[in-house]
Short mmCIF file of C-alpha atoms in Angstrom, two decimals:
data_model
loop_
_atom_site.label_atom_id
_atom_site.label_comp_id
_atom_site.label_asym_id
_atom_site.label_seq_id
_atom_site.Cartn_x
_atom_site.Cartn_y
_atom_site.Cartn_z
CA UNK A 1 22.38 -81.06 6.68
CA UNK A 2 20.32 -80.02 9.53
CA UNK A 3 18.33 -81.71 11.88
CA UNK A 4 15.81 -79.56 13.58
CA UNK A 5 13.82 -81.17 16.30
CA UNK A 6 10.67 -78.16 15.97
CA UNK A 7 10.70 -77.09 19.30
CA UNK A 8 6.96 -74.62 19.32
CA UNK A 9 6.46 -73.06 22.67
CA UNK A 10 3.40 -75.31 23.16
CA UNK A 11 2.02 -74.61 26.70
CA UNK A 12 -0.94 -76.88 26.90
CA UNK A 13 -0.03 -78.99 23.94
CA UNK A 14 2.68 -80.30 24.88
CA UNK A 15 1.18 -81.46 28.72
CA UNK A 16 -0.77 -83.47 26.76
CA UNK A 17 1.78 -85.10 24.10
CA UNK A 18 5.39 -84.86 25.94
CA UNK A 19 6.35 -88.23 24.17
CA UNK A 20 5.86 -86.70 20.48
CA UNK A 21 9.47 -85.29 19.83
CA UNK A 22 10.19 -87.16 15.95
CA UNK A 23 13.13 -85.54 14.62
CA UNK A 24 12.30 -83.31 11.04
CA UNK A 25 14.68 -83.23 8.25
CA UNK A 26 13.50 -79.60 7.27
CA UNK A 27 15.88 -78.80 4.76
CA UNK A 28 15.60 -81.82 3.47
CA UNK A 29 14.45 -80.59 -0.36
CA UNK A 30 16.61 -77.59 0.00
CA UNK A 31 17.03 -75.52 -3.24
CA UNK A 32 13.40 -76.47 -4.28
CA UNK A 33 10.67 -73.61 -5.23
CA UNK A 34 7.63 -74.55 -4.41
CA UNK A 35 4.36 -72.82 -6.49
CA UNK A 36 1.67 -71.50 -3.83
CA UNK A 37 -1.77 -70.49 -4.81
CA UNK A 38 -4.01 -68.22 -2.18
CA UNK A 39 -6.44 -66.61 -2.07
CA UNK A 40 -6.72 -62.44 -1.21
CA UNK A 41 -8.06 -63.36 2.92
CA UNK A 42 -7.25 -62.68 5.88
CA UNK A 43 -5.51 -65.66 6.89
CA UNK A 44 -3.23 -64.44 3.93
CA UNK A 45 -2.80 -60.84 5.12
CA UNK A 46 -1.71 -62.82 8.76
CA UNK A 47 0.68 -65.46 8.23
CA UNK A 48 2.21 -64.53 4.45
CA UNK A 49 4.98 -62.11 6.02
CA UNK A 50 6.17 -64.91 8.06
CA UNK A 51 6.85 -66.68 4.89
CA UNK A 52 10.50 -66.06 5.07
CA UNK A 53 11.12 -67.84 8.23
CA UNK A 54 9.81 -70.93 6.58
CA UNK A 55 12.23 -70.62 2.81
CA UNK A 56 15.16 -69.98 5.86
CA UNK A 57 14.15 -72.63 8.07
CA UNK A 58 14.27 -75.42 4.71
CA UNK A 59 16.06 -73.54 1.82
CA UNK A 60 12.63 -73.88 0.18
CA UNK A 61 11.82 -70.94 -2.10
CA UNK A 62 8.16 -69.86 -1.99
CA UNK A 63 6.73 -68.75 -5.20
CA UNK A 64 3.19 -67.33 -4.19
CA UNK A 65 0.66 -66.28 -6.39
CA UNK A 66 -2.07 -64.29 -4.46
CA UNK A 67 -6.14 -63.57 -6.42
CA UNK A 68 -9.39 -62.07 -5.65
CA UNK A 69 -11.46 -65.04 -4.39
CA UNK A 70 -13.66 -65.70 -7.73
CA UNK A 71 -10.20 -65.71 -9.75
CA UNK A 72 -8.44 -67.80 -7.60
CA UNK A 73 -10.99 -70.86 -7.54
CA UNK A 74 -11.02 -70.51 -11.23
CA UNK A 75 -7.46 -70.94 -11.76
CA UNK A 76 -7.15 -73.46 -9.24
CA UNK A 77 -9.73 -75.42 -10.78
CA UNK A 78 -8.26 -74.35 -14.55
CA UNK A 79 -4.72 -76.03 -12.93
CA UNK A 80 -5.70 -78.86 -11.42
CA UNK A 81 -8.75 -79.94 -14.49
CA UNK A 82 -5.25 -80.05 -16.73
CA UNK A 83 -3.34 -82.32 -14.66
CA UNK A 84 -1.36 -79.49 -11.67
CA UNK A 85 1.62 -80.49 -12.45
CA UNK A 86 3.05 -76.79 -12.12
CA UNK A 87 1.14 -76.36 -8.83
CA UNK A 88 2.24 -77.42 -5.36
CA UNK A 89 0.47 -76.08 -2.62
CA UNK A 90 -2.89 -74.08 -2.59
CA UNK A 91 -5.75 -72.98 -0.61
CA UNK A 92 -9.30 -74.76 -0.67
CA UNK A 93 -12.33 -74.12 0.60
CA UNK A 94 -13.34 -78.25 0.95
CA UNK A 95 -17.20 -77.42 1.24
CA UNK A 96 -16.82 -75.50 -1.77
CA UNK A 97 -14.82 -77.57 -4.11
CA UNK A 98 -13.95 -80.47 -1.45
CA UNK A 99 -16.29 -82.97 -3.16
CA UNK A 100 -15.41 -82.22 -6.89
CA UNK A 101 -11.84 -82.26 -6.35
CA UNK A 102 -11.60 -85.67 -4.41
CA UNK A 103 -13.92 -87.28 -6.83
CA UNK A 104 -11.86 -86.04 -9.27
CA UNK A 105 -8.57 -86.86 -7.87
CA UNK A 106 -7.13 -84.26 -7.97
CA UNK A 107 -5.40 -83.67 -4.17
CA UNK A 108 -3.57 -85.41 -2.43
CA UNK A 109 -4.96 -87.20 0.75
CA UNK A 110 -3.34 -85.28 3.06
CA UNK A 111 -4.31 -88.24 6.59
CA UNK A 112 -0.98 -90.60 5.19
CA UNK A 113 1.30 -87.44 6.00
CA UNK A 114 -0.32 -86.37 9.41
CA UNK A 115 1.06 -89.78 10.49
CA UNK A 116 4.12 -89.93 8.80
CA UNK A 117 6.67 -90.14 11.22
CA UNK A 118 9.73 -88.85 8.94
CA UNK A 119 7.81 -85.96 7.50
CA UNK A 120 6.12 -84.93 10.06
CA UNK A 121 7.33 -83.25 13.40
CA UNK A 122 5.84 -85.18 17.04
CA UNK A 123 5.17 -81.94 18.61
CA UNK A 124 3.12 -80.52 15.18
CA UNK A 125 0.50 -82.04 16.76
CA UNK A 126 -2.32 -82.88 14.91
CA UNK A 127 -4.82 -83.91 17.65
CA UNK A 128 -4.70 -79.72 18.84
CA UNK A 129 -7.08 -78.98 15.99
CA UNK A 130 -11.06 -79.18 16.31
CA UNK A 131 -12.50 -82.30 15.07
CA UNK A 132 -14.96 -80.61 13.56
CA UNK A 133 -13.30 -78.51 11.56
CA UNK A 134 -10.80 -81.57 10.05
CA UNK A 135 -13.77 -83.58 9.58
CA UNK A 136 -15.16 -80.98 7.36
CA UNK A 137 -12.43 -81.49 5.32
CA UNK A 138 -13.22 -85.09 4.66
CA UNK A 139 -14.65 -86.23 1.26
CA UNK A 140 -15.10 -89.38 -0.18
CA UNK A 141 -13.17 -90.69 2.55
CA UNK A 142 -10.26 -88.15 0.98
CA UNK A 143 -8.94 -84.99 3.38
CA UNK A 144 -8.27 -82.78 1.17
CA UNK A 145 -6.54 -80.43 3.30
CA UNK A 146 -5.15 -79.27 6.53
CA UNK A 147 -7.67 -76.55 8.06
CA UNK A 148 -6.11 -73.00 8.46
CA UNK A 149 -8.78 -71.11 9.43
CA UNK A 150 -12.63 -71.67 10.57
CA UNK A 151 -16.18 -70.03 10.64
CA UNK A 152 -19.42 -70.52 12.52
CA UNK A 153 -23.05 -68.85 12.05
CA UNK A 154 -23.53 -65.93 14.62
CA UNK A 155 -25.93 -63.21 16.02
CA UNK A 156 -24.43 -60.22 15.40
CA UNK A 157 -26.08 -57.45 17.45
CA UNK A 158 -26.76 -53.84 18.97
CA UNK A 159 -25.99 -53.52 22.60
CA UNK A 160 -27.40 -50.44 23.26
CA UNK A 161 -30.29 -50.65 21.35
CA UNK A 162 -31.56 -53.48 22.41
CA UNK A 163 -31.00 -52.39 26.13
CA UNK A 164 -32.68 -48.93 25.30
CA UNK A 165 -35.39 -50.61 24.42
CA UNK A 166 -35.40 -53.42 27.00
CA UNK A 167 -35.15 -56.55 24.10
CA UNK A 168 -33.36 -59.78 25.70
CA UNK A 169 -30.83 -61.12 23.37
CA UNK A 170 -32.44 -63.56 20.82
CA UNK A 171 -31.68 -67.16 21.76
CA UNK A 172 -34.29 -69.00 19.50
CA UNK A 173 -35.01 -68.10 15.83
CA UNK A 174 -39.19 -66.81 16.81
CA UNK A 175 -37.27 -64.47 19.71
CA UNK A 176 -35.13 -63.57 16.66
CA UNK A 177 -37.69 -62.61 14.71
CA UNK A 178 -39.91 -60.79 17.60
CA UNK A 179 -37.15 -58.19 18.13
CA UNK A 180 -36.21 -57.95 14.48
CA UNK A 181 -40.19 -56.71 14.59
CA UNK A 182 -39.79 -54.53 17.44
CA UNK A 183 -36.51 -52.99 16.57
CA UNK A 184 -37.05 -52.13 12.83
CA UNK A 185 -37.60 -48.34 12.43
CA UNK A 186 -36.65 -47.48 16.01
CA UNK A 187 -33.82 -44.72 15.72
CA UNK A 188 -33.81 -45.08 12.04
CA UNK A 189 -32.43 -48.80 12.04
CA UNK A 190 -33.47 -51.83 9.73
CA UNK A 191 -34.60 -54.77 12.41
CA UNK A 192 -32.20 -57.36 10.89
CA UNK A 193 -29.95 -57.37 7.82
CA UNK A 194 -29.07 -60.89 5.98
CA UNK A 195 -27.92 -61.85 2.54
CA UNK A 196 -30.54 -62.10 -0.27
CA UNK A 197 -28.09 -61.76 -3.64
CA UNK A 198 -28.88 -65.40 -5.15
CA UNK A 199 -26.21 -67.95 -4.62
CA UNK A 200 -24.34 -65.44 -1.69
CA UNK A 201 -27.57 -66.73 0.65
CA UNK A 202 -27.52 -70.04 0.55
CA UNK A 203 -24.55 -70.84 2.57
CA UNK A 204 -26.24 -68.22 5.30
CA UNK A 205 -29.70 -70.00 4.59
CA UNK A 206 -28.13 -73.63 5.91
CA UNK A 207 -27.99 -72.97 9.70
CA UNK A 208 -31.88 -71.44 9.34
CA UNK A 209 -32.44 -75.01 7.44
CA UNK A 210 -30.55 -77.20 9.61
CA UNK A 211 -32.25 -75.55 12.78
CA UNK A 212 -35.74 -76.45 11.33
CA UNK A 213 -35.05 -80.05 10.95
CA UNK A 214 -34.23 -79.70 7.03
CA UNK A 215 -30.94 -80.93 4.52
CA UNK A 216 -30.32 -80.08 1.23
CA UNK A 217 -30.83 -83.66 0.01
CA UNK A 218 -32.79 -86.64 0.27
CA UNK A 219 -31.21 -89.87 1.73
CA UNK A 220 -31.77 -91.16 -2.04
CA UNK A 221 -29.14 -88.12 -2.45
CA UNK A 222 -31.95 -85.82 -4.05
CA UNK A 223 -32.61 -82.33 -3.59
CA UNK A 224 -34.54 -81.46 -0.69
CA UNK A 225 -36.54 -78.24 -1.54
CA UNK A 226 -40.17 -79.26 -1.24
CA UNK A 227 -39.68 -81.12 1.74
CA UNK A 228 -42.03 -78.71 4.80
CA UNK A 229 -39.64 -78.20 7.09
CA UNK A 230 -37.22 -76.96 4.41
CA UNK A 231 -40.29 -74.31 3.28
CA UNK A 232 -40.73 -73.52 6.89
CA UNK A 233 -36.86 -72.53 7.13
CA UNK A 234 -37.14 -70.86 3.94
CA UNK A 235 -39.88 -68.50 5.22
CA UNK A 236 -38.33 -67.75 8.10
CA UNK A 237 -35.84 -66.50 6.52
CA UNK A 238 -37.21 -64.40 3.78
CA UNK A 239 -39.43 -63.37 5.76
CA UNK A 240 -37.50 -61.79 8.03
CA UNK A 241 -35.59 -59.69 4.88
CA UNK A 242 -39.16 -58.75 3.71
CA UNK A 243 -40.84 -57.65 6.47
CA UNK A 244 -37.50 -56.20 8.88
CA UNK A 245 -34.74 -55.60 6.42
CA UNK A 246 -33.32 -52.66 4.48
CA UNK A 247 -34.59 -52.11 0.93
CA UNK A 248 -32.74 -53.71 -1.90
CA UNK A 249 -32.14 -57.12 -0.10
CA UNK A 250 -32.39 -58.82 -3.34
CA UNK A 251 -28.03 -56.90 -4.01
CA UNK A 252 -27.12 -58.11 -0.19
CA UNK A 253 -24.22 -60.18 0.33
CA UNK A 254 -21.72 -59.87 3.16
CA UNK A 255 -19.97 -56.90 1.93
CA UNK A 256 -23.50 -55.07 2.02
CA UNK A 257 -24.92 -56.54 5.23
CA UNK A 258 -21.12 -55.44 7.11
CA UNK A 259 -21.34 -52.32 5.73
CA UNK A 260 -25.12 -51.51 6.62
CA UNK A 261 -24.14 -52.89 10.06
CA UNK A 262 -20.96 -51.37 10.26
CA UNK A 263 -22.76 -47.46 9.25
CA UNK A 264 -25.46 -47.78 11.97
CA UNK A 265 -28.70 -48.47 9.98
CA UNK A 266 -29.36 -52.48 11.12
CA UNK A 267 -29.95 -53.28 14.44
CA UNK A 268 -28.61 -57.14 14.07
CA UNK A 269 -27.77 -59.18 11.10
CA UNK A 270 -26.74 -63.34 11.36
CA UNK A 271 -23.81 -64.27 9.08
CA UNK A 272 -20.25 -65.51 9.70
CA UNK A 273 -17.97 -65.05 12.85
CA UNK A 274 -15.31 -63.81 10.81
CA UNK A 275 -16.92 -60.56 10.16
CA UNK A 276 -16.13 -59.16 14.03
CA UNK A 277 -13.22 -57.81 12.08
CA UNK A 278 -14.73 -55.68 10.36
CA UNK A 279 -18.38 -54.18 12.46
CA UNK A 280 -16.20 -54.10 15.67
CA UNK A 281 -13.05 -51.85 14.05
CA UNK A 282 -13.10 -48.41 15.13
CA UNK A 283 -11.32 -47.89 11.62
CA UNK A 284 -14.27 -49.20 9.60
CA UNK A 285 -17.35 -49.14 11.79
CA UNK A 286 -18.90 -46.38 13.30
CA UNK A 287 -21.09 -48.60 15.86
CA UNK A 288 -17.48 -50.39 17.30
CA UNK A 289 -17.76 -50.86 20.78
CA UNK A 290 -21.89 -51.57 20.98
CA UNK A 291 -21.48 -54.83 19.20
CA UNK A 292 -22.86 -57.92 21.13
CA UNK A 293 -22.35 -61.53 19.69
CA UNK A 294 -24.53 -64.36 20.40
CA UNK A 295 -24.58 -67.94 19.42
CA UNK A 296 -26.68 -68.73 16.16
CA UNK A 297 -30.40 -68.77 17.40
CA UNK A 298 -32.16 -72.63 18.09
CA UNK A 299 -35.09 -73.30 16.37
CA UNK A 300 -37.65 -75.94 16.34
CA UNK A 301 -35.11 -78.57 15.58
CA UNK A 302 -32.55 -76.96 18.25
CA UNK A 303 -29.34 -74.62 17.11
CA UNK A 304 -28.03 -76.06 14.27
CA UNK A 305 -24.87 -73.94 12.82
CA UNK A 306 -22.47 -75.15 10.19
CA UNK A 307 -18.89 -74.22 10.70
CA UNK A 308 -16.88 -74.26 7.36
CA UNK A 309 -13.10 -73.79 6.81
CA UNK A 310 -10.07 -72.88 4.05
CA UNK A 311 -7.63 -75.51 3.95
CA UNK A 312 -3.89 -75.50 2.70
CA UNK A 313 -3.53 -78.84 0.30
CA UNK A 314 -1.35 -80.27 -2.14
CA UNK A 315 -1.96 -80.50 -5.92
CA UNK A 316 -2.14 -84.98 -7.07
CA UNK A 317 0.08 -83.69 -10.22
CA UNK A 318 2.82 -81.64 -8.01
CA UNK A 319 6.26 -83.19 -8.12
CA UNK A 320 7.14 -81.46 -5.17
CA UNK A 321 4.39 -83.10 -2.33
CA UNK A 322 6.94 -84.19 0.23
CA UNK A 323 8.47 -80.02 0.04
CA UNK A 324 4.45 -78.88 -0.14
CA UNK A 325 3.71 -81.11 2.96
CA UNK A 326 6.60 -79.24 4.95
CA UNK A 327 5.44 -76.04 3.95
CA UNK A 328 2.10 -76.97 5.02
CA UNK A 329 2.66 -78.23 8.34
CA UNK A 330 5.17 -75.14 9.45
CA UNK A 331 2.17 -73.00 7.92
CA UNK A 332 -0.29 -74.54 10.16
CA UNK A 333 1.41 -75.57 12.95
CA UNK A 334 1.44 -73.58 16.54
CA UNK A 335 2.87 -70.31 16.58
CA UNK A 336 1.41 -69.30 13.11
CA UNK A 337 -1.84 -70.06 14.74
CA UNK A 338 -1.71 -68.17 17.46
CA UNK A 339 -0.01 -65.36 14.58
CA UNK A 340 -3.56 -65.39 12.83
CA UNK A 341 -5.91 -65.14 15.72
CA UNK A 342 -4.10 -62.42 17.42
CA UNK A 343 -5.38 -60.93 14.07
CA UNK A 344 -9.28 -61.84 14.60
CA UNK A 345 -8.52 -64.53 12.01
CA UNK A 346 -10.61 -68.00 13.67
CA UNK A 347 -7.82 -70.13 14.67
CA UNK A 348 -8.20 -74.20 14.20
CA UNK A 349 -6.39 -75.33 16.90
CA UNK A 350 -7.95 -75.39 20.26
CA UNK A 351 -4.64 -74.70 22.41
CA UNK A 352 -3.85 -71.19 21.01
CA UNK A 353 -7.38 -70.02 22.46
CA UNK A 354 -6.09 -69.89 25.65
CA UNK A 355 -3.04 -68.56 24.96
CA UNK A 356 -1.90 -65.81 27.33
CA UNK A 357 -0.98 -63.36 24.36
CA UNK A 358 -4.11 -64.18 23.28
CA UNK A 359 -6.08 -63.53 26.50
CA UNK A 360 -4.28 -60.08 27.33
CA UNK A 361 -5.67 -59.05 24.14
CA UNK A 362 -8.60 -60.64 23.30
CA UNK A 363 -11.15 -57.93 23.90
CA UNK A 364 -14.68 -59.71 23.05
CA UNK A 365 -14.59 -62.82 25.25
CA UNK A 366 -18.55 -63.36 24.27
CA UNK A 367 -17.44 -63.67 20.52
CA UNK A 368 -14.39 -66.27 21.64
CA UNK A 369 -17.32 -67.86 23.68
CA UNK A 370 -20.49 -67.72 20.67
CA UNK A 371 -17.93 -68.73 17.95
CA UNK A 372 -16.19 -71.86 20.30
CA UNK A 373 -19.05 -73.18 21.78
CA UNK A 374 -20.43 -73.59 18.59
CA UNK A 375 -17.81 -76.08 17.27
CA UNK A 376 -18.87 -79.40 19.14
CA UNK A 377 -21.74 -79.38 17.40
CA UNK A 378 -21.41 -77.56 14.13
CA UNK A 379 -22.75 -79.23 10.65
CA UNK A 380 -19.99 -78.88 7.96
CA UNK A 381 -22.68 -79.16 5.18
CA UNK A 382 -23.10 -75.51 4.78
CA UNK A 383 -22.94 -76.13 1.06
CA UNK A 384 -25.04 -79.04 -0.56
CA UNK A 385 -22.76 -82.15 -0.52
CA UNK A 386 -22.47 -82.52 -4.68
CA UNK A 387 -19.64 -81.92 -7.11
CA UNK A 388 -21.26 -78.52 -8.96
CA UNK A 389 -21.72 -76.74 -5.88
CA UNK A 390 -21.83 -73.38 -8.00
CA UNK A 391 -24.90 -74.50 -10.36
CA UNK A 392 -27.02 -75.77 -6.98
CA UNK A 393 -25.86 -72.75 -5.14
CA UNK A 394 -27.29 -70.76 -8.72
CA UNK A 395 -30.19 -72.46 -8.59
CA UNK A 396 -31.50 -72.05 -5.17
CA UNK A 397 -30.71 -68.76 -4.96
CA UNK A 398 -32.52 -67.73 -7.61
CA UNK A 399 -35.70 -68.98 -6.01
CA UNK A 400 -34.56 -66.90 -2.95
CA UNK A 401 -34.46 -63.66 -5.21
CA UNK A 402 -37.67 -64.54 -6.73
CA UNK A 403 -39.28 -65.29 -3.03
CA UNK A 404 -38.08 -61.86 -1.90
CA UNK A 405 -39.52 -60.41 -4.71
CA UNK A 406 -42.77 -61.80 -3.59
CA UNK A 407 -43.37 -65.35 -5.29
CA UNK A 408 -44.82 -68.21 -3.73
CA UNK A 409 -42.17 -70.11 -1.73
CA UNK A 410 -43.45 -73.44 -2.20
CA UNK A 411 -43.54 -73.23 -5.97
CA UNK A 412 -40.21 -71.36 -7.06
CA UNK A 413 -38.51 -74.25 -4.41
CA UNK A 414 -39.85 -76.90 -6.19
CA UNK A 415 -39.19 -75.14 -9.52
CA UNK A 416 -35.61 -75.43 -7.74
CA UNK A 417 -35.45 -78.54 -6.58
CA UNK A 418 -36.46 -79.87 -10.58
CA UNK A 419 -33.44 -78.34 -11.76
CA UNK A 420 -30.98 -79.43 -9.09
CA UNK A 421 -32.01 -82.65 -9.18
CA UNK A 422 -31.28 -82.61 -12.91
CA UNK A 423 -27.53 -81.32 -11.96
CA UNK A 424 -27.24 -83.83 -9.58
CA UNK A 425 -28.16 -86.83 -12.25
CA UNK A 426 -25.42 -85.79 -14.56
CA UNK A 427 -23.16 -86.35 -11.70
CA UNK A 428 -24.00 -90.34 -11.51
#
């Protein structure tokens, strides 16, 4: 049997923790398979050929099971709804499904082995990730997983069109909409690009709402639709899609908005820092090099973004959890990290940032800078806090569709807010 003290080449983490050494028993459930469940995403594309180091570090064969996003939630949730017994370890996306699972009990709280001293290796070191991003985890008091990966809201922009035409970057959401005005038509550009395809705009609606002074619900735990500042927020927002965006914004989610961006025909679209990867790739964008990134633009209420995560957890039913714990902390731990950001993947821990092999590469230090300073403060609400997140999500973003097609905002939210609210009773 082996005892392997894990020994990560921790540069600033370990200054800070040099009395965290517990010794691991890592092959301590040797000659177990454990069932894995991910979704098709970049964090998987990073870290899932390292997976061999981990079934030779502990003997621990990894039976992974990889799906396009919309077929992976539903089998997760197929799994765990009948008991997950035959799953061990799976990716969630906790302001997704975070709510409806712990209610539900159907993960594991994962804060009992953060702290366990035998499972869990000193120099892991759990106080290197954001607060933030672990808190948006949290759930009924339940953390339903260990964050791999993170996103905030961010101003995605033209360099050189905006300097040809002497525009300051936006910092406030009225700036944001002045240059979206002045840009649109110049050298055959949109002004801005956002989501408008029903559900896919709400989550990219919440940092508009939360920067007007809005929530999704009541403190009675209703929906919040009809309140003004909410309308206000929703305006904004349409507005700018009706009067500055390309046609069709009613079939826009991210792939669209990218790919608009990415082809030269929007001057600046808001949406998640993940997306660098793709409008900044010489291999996929034909504007790479003039991108500019900005924090998400204040508005009356201040800057307001949400940051939201996928997190690794561990099925209630498994009868493997001890095995799905270890597989979970080497997957999240240091060096595969630092693995996934030097592939533009959002790292969660705050020491592999300023990492020198990340720093020799890192070749948009004002996207490191919009995306971290962001954190602090970031809302992890970018979904409304109930258990049917899809049906609200369906709900308000049909009155989006139906605003962009020209109906009267206050009306089609309160139409909204009259069926959510109804979702939200069967809940109780």
């Amino acid at each position: 049997m082996r005892n392997l003290t894990v020994l990560f080449t921790l540069t600033g983490l370990l200054a800070t923790a040099p009395a965290q050494a517990q010794t691991v028993n890592w092959d301590a459930y040797k000659g177990t398979t454990l069932r894995v469940l991910l979704n098709q995403h970049p964090w998987t594309t990073a870290v899932q050929p390292y997976f061999p180091e981990f079934e030779k570090l502990t003997g621990i064969k990894l039976a992974v099971e990889t799906y396009p996003e919309a077929q992976f939630r539903q089998k997760v949730l197929v799994e765990l709804s009948t008991g997950g017994q035959n799953l061990d370890a799976f990716m969630l996306s906790p302001g997704q499904e975070g709510l409806l699972y712990a209610r539900s009990g159907w993960v594991e709280d994962m804060k009992p082995y953060t702290v366990n001293k035998t499972l869990t290796a000193g120099n892991w070191g759990f106080s290197d990730f954001y607060p933030s991003v672990v808190r948006s985890t949290e759930y009924n008091g339940i953390m339903t997983g260990i964050p791999i990966q993170t996103e905030t809201p961010m101003l995605f922009y033209r360099k050189d069109l905006l300097a040809k035409y002497k525009i300051a970057v936006p910092k406030t959401l009225t700036q944001l909409e002045a240059a979206a005005k002045a840009l649109n038509g110049k050298d055959g550009v949109a002004g801005i690009a956002l989501r408008g395809k029903g559900a896919s705009a709400t989550s990219q609606f919440s940092p508009y709402m939360f920067s007007y002074g809005s929530s999704w619900l009541t403190r009675d735990g209703q929906a919040n639709f009809t309140d003004p500042k909410f309308i206000q927020a929703m305006n904004m927002y349409t507005g700018l899609l009706r009067n500055y965006g390309p046609p069709a914004a009613v079939t826009m989610s991210w792939p669209e908005v990218t790919n608009l961006f990415a082809q030269g025909k929007v001057a600046m679209f808001t949406d998640a820092s993940l997306f660098r990867s793709i409008v900044d790739d010489p291999k996929s964008s034909t504007v790479a090099g003039k991108v500019g990134y900005a924090p998400f633009p204040a508005g009356p209420a201040g800057r307001k973004p949400y940051v939201t995560t996928w997190a690794l957890s561990i099925s209630k039913g498994s009868k493997n959890k001890q095995a799905a714990w270890l597989f979970t902390q080497w997957a999240t731990n240091r060096e595969n990290q630092l693995r996934v950001l030097l592939q533009d993947v959002p790292a969660v821990r705050r020491s592999v940032w300023n990492d020198p092999t990340f720093k020799k590469q890192e070749t948009s230090p004002e996207w490191t800078q919009a995306h971290l300073s962001q954190l602090a403060s970031a809302n992890p609400l970018w979904n409304p806090p109930v258990s049917q997140v899809g049906e609200v999500r369906d709900a308000l973003g049909q009155a989006i569709v139906s605003i962009l097609q020209g109906g009267n905002t206050a009306d089609l939210l309160k139409r909204a807010e009259q069926t959510v609210n109804t979702i939200i009773s069967k809940e109780k």
